[in-house]
XYZ file of C-alpha atoms in Angstrom:
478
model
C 105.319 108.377 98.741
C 107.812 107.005 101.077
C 110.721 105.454 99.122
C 111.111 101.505 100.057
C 114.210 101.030 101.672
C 117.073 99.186 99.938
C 117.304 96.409 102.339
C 113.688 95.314 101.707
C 113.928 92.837 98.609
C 110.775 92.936 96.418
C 107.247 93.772 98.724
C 106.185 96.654 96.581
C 103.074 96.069 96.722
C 102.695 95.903 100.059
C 105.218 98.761 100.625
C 102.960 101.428 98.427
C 99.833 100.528 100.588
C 101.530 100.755 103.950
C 103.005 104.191 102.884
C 99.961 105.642 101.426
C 98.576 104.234 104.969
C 100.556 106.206 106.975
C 100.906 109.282 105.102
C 96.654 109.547 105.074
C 97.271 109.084 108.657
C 98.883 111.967 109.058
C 95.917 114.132 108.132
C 92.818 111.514 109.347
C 91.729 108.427 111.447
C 93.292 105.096 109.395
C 92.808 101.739 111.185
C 94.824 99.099 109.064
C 95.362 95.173 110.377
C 98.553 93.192 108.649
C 98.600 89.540 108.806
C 99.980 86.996 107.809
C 102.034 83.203 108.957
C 104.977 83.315 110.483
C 108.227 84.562 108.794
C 106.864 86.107 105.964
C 108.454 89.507 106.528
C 105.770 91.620 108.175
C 107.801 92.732 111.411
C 110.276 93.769 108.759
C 108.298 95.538 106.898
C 106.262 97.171 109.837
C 109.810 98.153 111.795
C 111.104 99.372 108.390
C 107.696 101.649 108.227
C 107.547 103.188 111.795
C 111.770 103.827 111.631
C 111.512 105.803 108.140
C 108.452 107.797 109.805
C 109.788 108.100 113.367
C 107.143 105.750 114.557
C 106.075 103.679 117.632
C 106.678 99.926 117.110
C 105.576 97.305 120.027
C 106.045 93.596 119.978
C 104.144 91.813 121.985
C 105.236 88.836 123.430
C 103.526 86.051 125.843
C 103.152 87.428 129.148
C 99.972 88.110 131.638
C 98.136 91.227 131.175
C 100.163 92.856 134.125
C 103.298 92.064 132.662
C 102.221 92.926 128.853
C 101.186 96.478 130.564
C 104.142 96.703 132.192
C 106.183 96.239 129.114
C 103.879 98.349 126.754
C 104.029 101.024 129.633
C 107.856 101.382 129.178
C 107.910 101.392 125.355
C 105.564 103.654 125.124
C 107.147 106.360 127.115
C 110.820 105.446 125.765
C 109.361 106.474 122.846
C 108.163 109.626 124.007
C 111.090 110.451 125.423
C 109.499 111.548 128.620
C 109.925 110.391 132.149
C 107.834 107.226 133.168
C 105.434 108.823 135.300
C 103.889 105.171 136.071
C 102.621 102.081 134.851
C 99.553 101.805 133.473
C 96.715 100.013 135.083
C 94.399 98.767 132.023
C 94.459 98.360 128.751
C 91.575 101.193 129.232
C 94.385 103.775 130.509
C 97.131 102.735 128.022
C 95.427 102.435 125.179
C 93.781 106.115 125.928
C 97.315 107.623 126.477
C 98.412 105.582 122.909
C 95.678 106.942 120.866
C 96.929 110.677 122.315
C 100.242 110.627 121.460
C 98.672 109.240 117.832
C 97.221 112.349 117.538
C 99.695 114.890 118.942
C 102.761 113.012 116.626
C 100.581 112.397 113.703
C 103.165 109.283 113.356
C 102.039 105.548 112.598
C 101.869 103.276 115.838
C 101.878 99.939 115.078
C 101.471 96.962 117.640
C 103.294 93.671 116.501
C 101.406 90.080 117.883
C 98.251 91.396 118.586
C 96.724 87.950 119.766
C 99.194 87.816 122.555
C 97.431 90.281 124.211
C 94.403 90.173 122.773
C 94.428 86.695 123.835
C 95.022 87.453 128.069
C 92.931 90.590 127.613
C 89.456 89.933 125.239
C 88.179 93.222 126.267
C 91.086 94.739 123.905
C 89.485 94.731 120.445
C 86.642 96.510 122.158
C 88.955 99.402 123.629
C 90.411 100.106 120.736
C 87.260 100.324 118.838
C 85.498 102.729 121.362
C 88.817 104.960 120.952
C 88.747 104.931 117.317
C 85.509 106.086 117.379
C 86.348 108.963 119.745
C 88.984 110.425 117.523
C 86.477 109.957 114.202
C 83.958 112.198 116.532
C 86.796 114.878 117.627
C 88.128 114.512 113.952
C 91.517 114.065 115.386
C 94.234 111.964 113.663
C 95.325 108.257 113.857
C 97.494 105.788 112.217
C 97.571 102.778 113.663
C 98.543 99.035 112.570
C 97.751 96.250 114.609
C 99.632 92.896 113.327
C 100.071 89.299 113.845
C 100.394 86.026 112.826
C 97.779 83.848 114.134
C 95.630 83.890 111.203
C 92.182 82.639 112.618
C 92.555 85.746 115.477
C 93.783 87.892 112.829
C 90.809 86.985 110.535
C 88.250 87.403 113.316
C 89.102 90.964 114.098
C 87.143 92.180 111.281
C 84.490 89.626 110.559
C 80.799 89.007 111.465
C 80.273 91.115 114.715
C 83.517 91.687 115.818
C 83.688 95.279 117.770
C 86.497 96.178 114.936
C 84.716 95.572 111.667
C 84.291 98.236 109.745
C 86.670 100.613 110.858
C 89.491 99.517 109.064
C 90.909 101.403 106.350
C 93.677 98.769 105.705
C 93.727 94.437 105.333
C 96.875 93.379 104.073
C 97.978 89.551 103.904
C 101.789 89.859 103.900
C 101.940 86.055 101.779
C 104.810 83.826 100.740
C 106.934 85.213 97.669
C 105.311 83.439 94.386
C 107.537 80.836 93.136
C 109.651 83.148 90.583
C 110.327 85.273 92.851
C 111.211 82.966 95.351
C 113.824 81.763 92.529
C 115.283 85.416 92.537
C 115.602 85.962 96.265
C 117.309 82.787 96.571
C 119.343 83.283 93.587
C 118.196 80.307 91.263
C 118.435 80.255 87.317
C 117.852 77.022 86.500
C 113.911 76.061 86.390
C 114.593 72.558 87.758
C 116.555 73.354 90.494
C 113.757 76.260 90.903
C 111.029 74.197 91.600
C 112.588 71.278 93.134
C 113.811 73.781 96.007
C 110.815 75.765 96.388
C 108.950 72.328 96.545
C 110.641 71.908 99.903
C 110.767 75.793 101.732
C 108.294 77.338 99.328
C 108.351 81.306 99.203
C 109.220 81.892 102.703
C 111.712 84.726 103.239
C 113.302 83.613 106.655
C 113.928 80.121 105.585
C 117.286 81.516 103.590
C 118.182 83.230 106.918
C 117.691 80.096 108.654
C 119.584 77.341 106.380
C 122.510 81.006 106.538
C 122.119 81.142 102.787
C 123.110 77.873 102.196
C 122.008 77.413 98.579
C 122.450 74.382 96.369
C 124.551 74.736 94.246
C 123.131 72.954 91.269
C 121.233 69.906 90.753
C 123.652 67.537 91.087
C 124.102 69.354 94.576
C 120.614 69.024 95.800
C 120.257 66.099 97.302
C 123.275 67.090 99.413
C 121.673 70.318 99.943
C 118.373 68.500 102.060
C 120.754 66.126 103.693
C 123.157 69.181 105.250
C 120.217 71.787 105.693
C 115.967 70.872 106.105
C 116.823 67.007 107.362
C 120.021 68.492 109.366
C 118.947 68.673 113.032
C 121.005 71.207 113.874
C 119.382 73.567 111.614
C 116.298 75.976 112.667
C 114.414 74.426 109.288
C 114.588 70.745 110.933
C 111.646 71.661 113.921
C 110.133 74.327 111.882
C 106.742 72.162 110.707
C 106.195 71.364 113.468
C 106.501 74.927 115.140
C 104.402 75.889 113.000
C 101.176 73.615 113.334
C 102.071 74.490 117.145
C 101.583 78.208 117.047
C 98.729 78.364 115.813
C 96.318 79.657 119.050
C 93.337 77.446 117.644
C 95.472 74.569 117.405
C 94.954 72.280 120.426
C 95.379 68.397 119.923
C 98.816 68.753 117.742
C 98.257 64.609 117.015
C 95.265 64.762 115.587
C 95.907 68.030 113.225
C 99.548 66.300 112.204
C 97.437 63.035 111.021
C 94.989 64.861 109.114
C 97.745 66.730 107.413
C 99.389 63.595 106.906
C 96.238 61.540 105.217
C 96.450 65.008 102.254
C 99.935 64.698 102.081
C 99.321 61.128 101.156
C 96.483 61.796 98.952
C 93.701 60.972 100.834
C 92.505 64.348 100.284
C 88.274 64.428 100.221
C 86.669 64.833 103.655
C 85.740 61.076 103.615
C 89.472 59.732 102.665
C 90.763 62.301 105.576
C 88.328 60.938 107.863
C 88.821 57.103 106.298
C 92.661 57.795 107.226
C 92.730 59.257 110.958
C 89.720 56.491 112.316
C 87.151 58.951 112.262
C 83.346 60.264 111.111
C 83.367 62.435 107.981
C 80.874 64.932 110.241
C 83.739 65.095 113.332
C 86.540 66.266 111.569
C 84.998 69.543 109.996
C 86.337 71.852 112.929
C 89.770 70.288 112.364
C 89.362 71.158 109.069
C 87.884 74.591 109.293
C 90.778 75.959 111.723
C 93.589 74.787 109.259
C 92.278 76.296 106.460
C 91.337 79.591 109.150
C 95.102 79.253 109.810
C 96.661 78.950 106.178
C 97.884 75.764 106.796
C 95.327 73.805 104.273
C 93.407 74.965 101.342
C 89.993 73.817 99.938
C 89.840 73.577 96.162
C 86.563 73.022 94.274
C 86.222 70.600 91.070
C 85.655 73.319 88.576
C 83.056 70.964 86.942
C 81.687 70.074 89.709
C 81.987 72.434 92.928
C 79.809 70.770 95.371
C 83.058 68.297 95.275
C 86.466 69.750 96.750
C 90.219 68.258 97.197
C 91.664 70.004 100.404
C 95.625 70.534 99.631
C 98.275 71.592 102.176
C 99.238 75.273 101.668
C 103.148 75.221 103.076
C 105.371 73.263 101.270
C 107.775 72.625 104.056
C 104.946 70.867 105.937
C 104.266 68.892 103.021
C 107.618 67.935 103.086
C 107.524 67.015 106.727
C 104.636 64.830 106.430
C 106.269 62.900 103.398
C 109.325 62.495 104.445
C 110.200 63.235 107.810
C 107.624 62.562 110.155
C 107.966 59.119 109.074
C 111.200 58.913 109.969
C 111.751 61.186 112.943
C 113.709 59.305 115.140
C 116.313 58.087 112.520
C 116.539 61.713 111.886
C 116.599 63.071 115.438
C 119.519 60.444 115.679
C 121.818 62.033 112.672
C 120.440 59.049 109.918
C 119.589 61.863 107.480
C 121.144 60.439 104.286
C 120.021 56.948 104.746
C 116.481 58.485 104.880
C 116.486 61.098 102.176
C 117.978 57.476 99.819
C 114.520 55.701 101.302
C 112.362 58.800 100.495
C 113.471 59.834 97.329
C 110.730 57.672 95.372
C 108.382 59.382 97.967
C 109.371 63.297 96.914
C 109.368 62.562 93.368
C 105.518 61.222 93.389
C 103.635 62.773 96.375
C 105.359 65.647 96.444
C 106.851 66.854 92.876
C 104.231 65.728 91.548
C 101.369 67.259 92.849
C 103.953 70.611 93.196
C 104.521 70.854 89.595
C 100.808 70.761 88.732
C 100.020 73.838 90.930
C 102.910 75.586 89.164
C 101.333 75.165 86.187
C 97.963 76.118 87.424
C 99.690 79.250 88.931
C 101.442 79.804 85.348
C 97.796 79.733 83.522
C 96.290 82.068 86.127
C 98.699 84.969 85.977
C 100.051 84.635 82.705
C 97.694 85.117 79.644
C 98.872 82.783 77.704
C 95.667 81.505 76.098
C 94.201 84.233 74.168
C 92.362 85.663 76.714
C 92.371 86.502 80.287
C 91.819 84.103 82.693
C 88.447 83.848 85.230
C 89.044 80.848 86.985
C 91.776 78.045 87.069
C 91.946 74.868 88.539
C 91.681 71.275 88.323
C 88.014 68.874 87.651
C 87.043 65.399 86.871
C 84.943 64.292 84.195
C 83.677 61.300 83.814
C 83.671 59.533 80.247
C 80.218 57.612 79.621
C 81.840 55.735 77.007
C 85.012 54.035 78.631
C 83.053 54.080 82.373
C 86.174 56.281 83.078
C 87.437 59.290 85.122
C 89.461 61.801 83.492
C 91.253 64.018 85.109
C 92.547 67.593 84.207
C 95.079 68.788 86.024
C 94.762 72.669 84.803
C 91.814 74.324 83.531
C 91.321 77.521 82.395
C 87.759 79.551 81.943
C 87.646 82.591 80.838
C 85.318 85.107 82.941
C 82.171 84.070 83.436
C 79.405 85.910 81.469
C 75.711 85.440 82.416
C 73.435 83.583 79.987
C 76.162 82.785 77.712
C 77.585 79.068 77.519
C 81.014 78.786 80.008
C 83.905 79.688 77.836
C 87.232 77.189 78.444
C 90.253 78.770 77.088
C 92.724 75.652 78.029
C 92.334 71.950 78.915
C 95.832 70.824 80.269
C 98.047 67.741 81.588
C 101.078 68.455 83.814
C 103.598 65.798 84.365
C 106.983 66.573 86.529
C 108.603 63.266 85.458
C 107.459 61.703 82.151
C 107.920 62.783 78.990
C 104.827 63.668 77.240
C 103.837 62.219 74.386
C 100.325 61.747 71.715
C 98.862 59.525 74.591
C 98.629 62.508 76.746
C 97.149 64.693 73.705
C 94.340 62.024 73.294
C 93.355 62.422 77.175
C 92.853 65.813 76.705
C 91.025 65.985 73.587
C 88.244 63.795 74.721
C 88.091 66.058 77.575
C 87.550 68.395 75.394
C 84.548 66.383 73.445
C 82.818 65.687 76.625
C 82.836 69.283 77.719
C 81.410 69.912 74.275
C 78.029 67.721 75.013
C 77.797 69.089 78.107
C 77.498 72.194 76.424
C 81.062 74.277 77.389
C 82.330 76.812 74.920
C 85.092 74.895 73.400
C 85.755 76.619 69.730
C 88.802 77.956 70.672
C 90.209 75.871 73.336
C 94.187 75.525 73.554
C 95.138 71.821 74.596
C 98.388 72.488 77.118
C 101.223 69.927 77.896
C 102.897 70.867 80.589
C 106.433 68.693 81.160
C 109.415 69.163 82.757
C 111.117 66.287 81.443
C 110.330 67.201 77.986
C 108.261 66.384 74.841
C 108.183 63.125 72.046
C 109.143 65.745 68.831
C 105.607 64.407 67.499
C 104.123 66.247 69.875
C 105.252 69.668 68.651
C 103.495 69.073 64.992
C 100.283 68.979 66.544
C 98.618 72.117 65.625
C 95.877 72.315 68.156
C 98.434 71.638 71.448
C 101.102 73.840 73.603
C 103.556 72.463 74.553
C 104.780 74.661 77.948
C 108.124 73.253 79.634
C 109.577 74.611 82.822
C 111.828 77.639 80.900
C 108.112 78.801 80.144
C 107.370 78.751 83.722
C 109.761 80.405 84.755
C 110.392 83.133 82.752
């Protein structure tokens, strides 16, 4: 396989799969689509691939269909190294000569932005299917990657009736680096300092690039560290949620989308509260809701007791951050006011934001570590409600183990995460009448691990409980 070059920090996963893509394409027809939002890495990547092969790398860029020929045109024979014997007139002719040169060079072609042009020319998924299917028939050769970073177009190129589906041989989501990586690409070590940062840019690559490596320094630093960098507008960060929301092709009323972001960043997070919070029906916001979540810009996350009910949650952290505590202040910021606001928002970060942030640490921690004596099928958070008390309790992190049919559901771990408060027999008590009520409602609970999850630390009673784990951010982040 192709070594991954030095320069490329972590991505092996998604290194071994584009190699093994390109060297099968040297021998057969491989189709391959790579998505994934915006500055994640993927032109890296993809430009890393095609100049350790000797490839053909476009970007496309917004233009009209004559101009996006006209540009494609040139590449293309630059990279042939042959005279431009003339511009092409369709998509039809270029995409012909493309798939040609595929098969003569036996190199991968990849085309960067795909809904730029796919966008000014619909007829272009089509093409490019009819000429994959011409080279399967000849038994020619073809490796080609088509790329971009409008999720809903990306997502529609192989779904339901689509002229591509089912002639890919590749779908890879280049995603945000998990949160301890994200630590060791931006060269954290201390857990608090960890989270608190990656509760504002999240796992982002190009956000260190942006702020020019600009890294707190500790935690006595940090609140210096948002003032001079992500609430500095002179920095790329400071217009970067909103660039975001606007990129998105699906996206058309910015206002509206913003507000419904907004209500979940304030915890109005059911389809009624978002609709409650932006003036509208319940039954007219499910579009707005379906292209954010097309577009990775909101999640949907069942009640694991009950999954006809679901939370939706916002899936960038920097937009979360926006909507808490800049929007709300935009012009004071616009205007250079950025420490008066971060003092006013503080309270804000700590509740709505590291709050909520911590607990889907945790919930990350209990999915991909197995920690609780067996591994895990399904994690997440559910409300019960207690009969008794006329009560709701709330888990934030539980863990089933795999399902198996006709046997009761197994839970390996009830837990309570809490970023701020130190956790103490109160929070034990919560959890272990969670843990009866599961019980009558006939759960597998034998063996279930209680979990306290803290990062501001445990009473020492809490540690002689032998039914309980106590899990503090050092275990997080190991």
């Amino acid at each position: 396989m192709i070594p991954k070059p030095d320069r490329i920090f972590a991505r092996e996963f998604e290194w071994r799969h584009l190699a093994s893509f390109a060297a099968r394409g040297a021998e057969s027809v491989q189709f391959g689509v790579v998505s994934g939002r915006r500055r994640q890495g993927k032109t890296f990547l993809l430009e890393a691939l095609t100049r350790e092969l000797d490839g053909f790398y476009f970007s496309a860029t917004e233009a009209t269909e004559a101009e996006a020929l006209n540009m494609f045109s040139t590449a293309l024979w630059n990279y042939t190294g042959r005279p431009v014997p003339t511009r092409f007139a369709s998509w039809d002719e270029a995409i012909t000569q493309m798939f040609a040169i595929a098969d003569e060079s036996g190199r991968p072609i990849v085309i960067d932005e795909f809904p730029y042009l796919s966008k000014v020319s619909p007829a272009l998924p089509s093409i490019v299917q009819r000429e994959i299917d011409r080279v399967i028939s000849r038994g020619g050769r073809l490796s080609l990657l088509l790329c971009g970073s409008a999720m809903s177009v990306m997502g529609g190129l192989l779904s339901g009736d689509a002229p591509l589906r089912g002639r890919a041989t590749l779908e890879l989501i280049v995603r945000p680096f998990d949160y301890p990586l994200a630590a060791r690409y931006w060269k954290l070590s201390d857990p608090v300092l960890s989270a608190r940062v990656h509760a504002v840019v999240g796992g982002t690559p190009a956000y260190l690039r942006f702020l020019n490596e600009d890294v707190p320094t500790s935690s006595e630093d940090f609140d210096d560290w948002v003032v001079r960098t992500v609430l500095d507008p002179g920095t790329p960060l400071f217009r970067e949620a909103r660039y975001l929301l606007e990129e998105e092709t699906d996206i058309r009323d910015t206002a509206l989308y913003h507000s419904v972001l907004a209500s979940v960043a304030a915890g109005n997070n059911t389809r009624g509260g978002i609709a409650s919070y932006i003036g509208r029906k319940a039954t007219d916001i499910g579009h707005h809701l379906n292209v954010l979540e097309d577009s990775c810009l909101l999640r949907r996350e069942p009640d694991v007791f009950h999954p006809g009910r679901s939370v939706y949650r916002i899936a960038e952290p920097l937009i979360n951050f926006y909507q808490v505590v800049m929007r709300p202040r935009w012009g004071l910021l616009e205007s250079g006011r950025a420490r008066p606001v971060w003092a006013d928002a503080k309270a804000r970060f700590q509740s709505q934001i590291m709050g909520p942030h911590f607990e889907e640490l945790c919930r990350h921690f209990a999915l991909v570590e197995p920690v609780f004596g067996g591994l895990p099928g399904e994690v997440g958070a559910g409300t019960l409600t207690d009969p008794v008390k006329k009560a709701q309790v709330q888990v934030d992190v539980v863990v089933f183990a795999p399902a198996i049919p006709g046997e009761p559901r197994k839970v390996l771990s009830l837990g309570e995460a809490k970023w701020g408060d130190v956790m103490g027999k109160r929070h034990v008590e919560k959890l272990r009448r969670a843990k009866e009520l599961l019980t009558q409602k006939g759960y597998d609970t034998r063996n279930t691990v209680l979990a306290c999850y803290s990062a501001a630390g445990f009473e020492p009673t809490l540690r002689a409980e032998g039914d309980v784990r106590t899990i503090g951010l050092s275990d997080i982040y190991v």
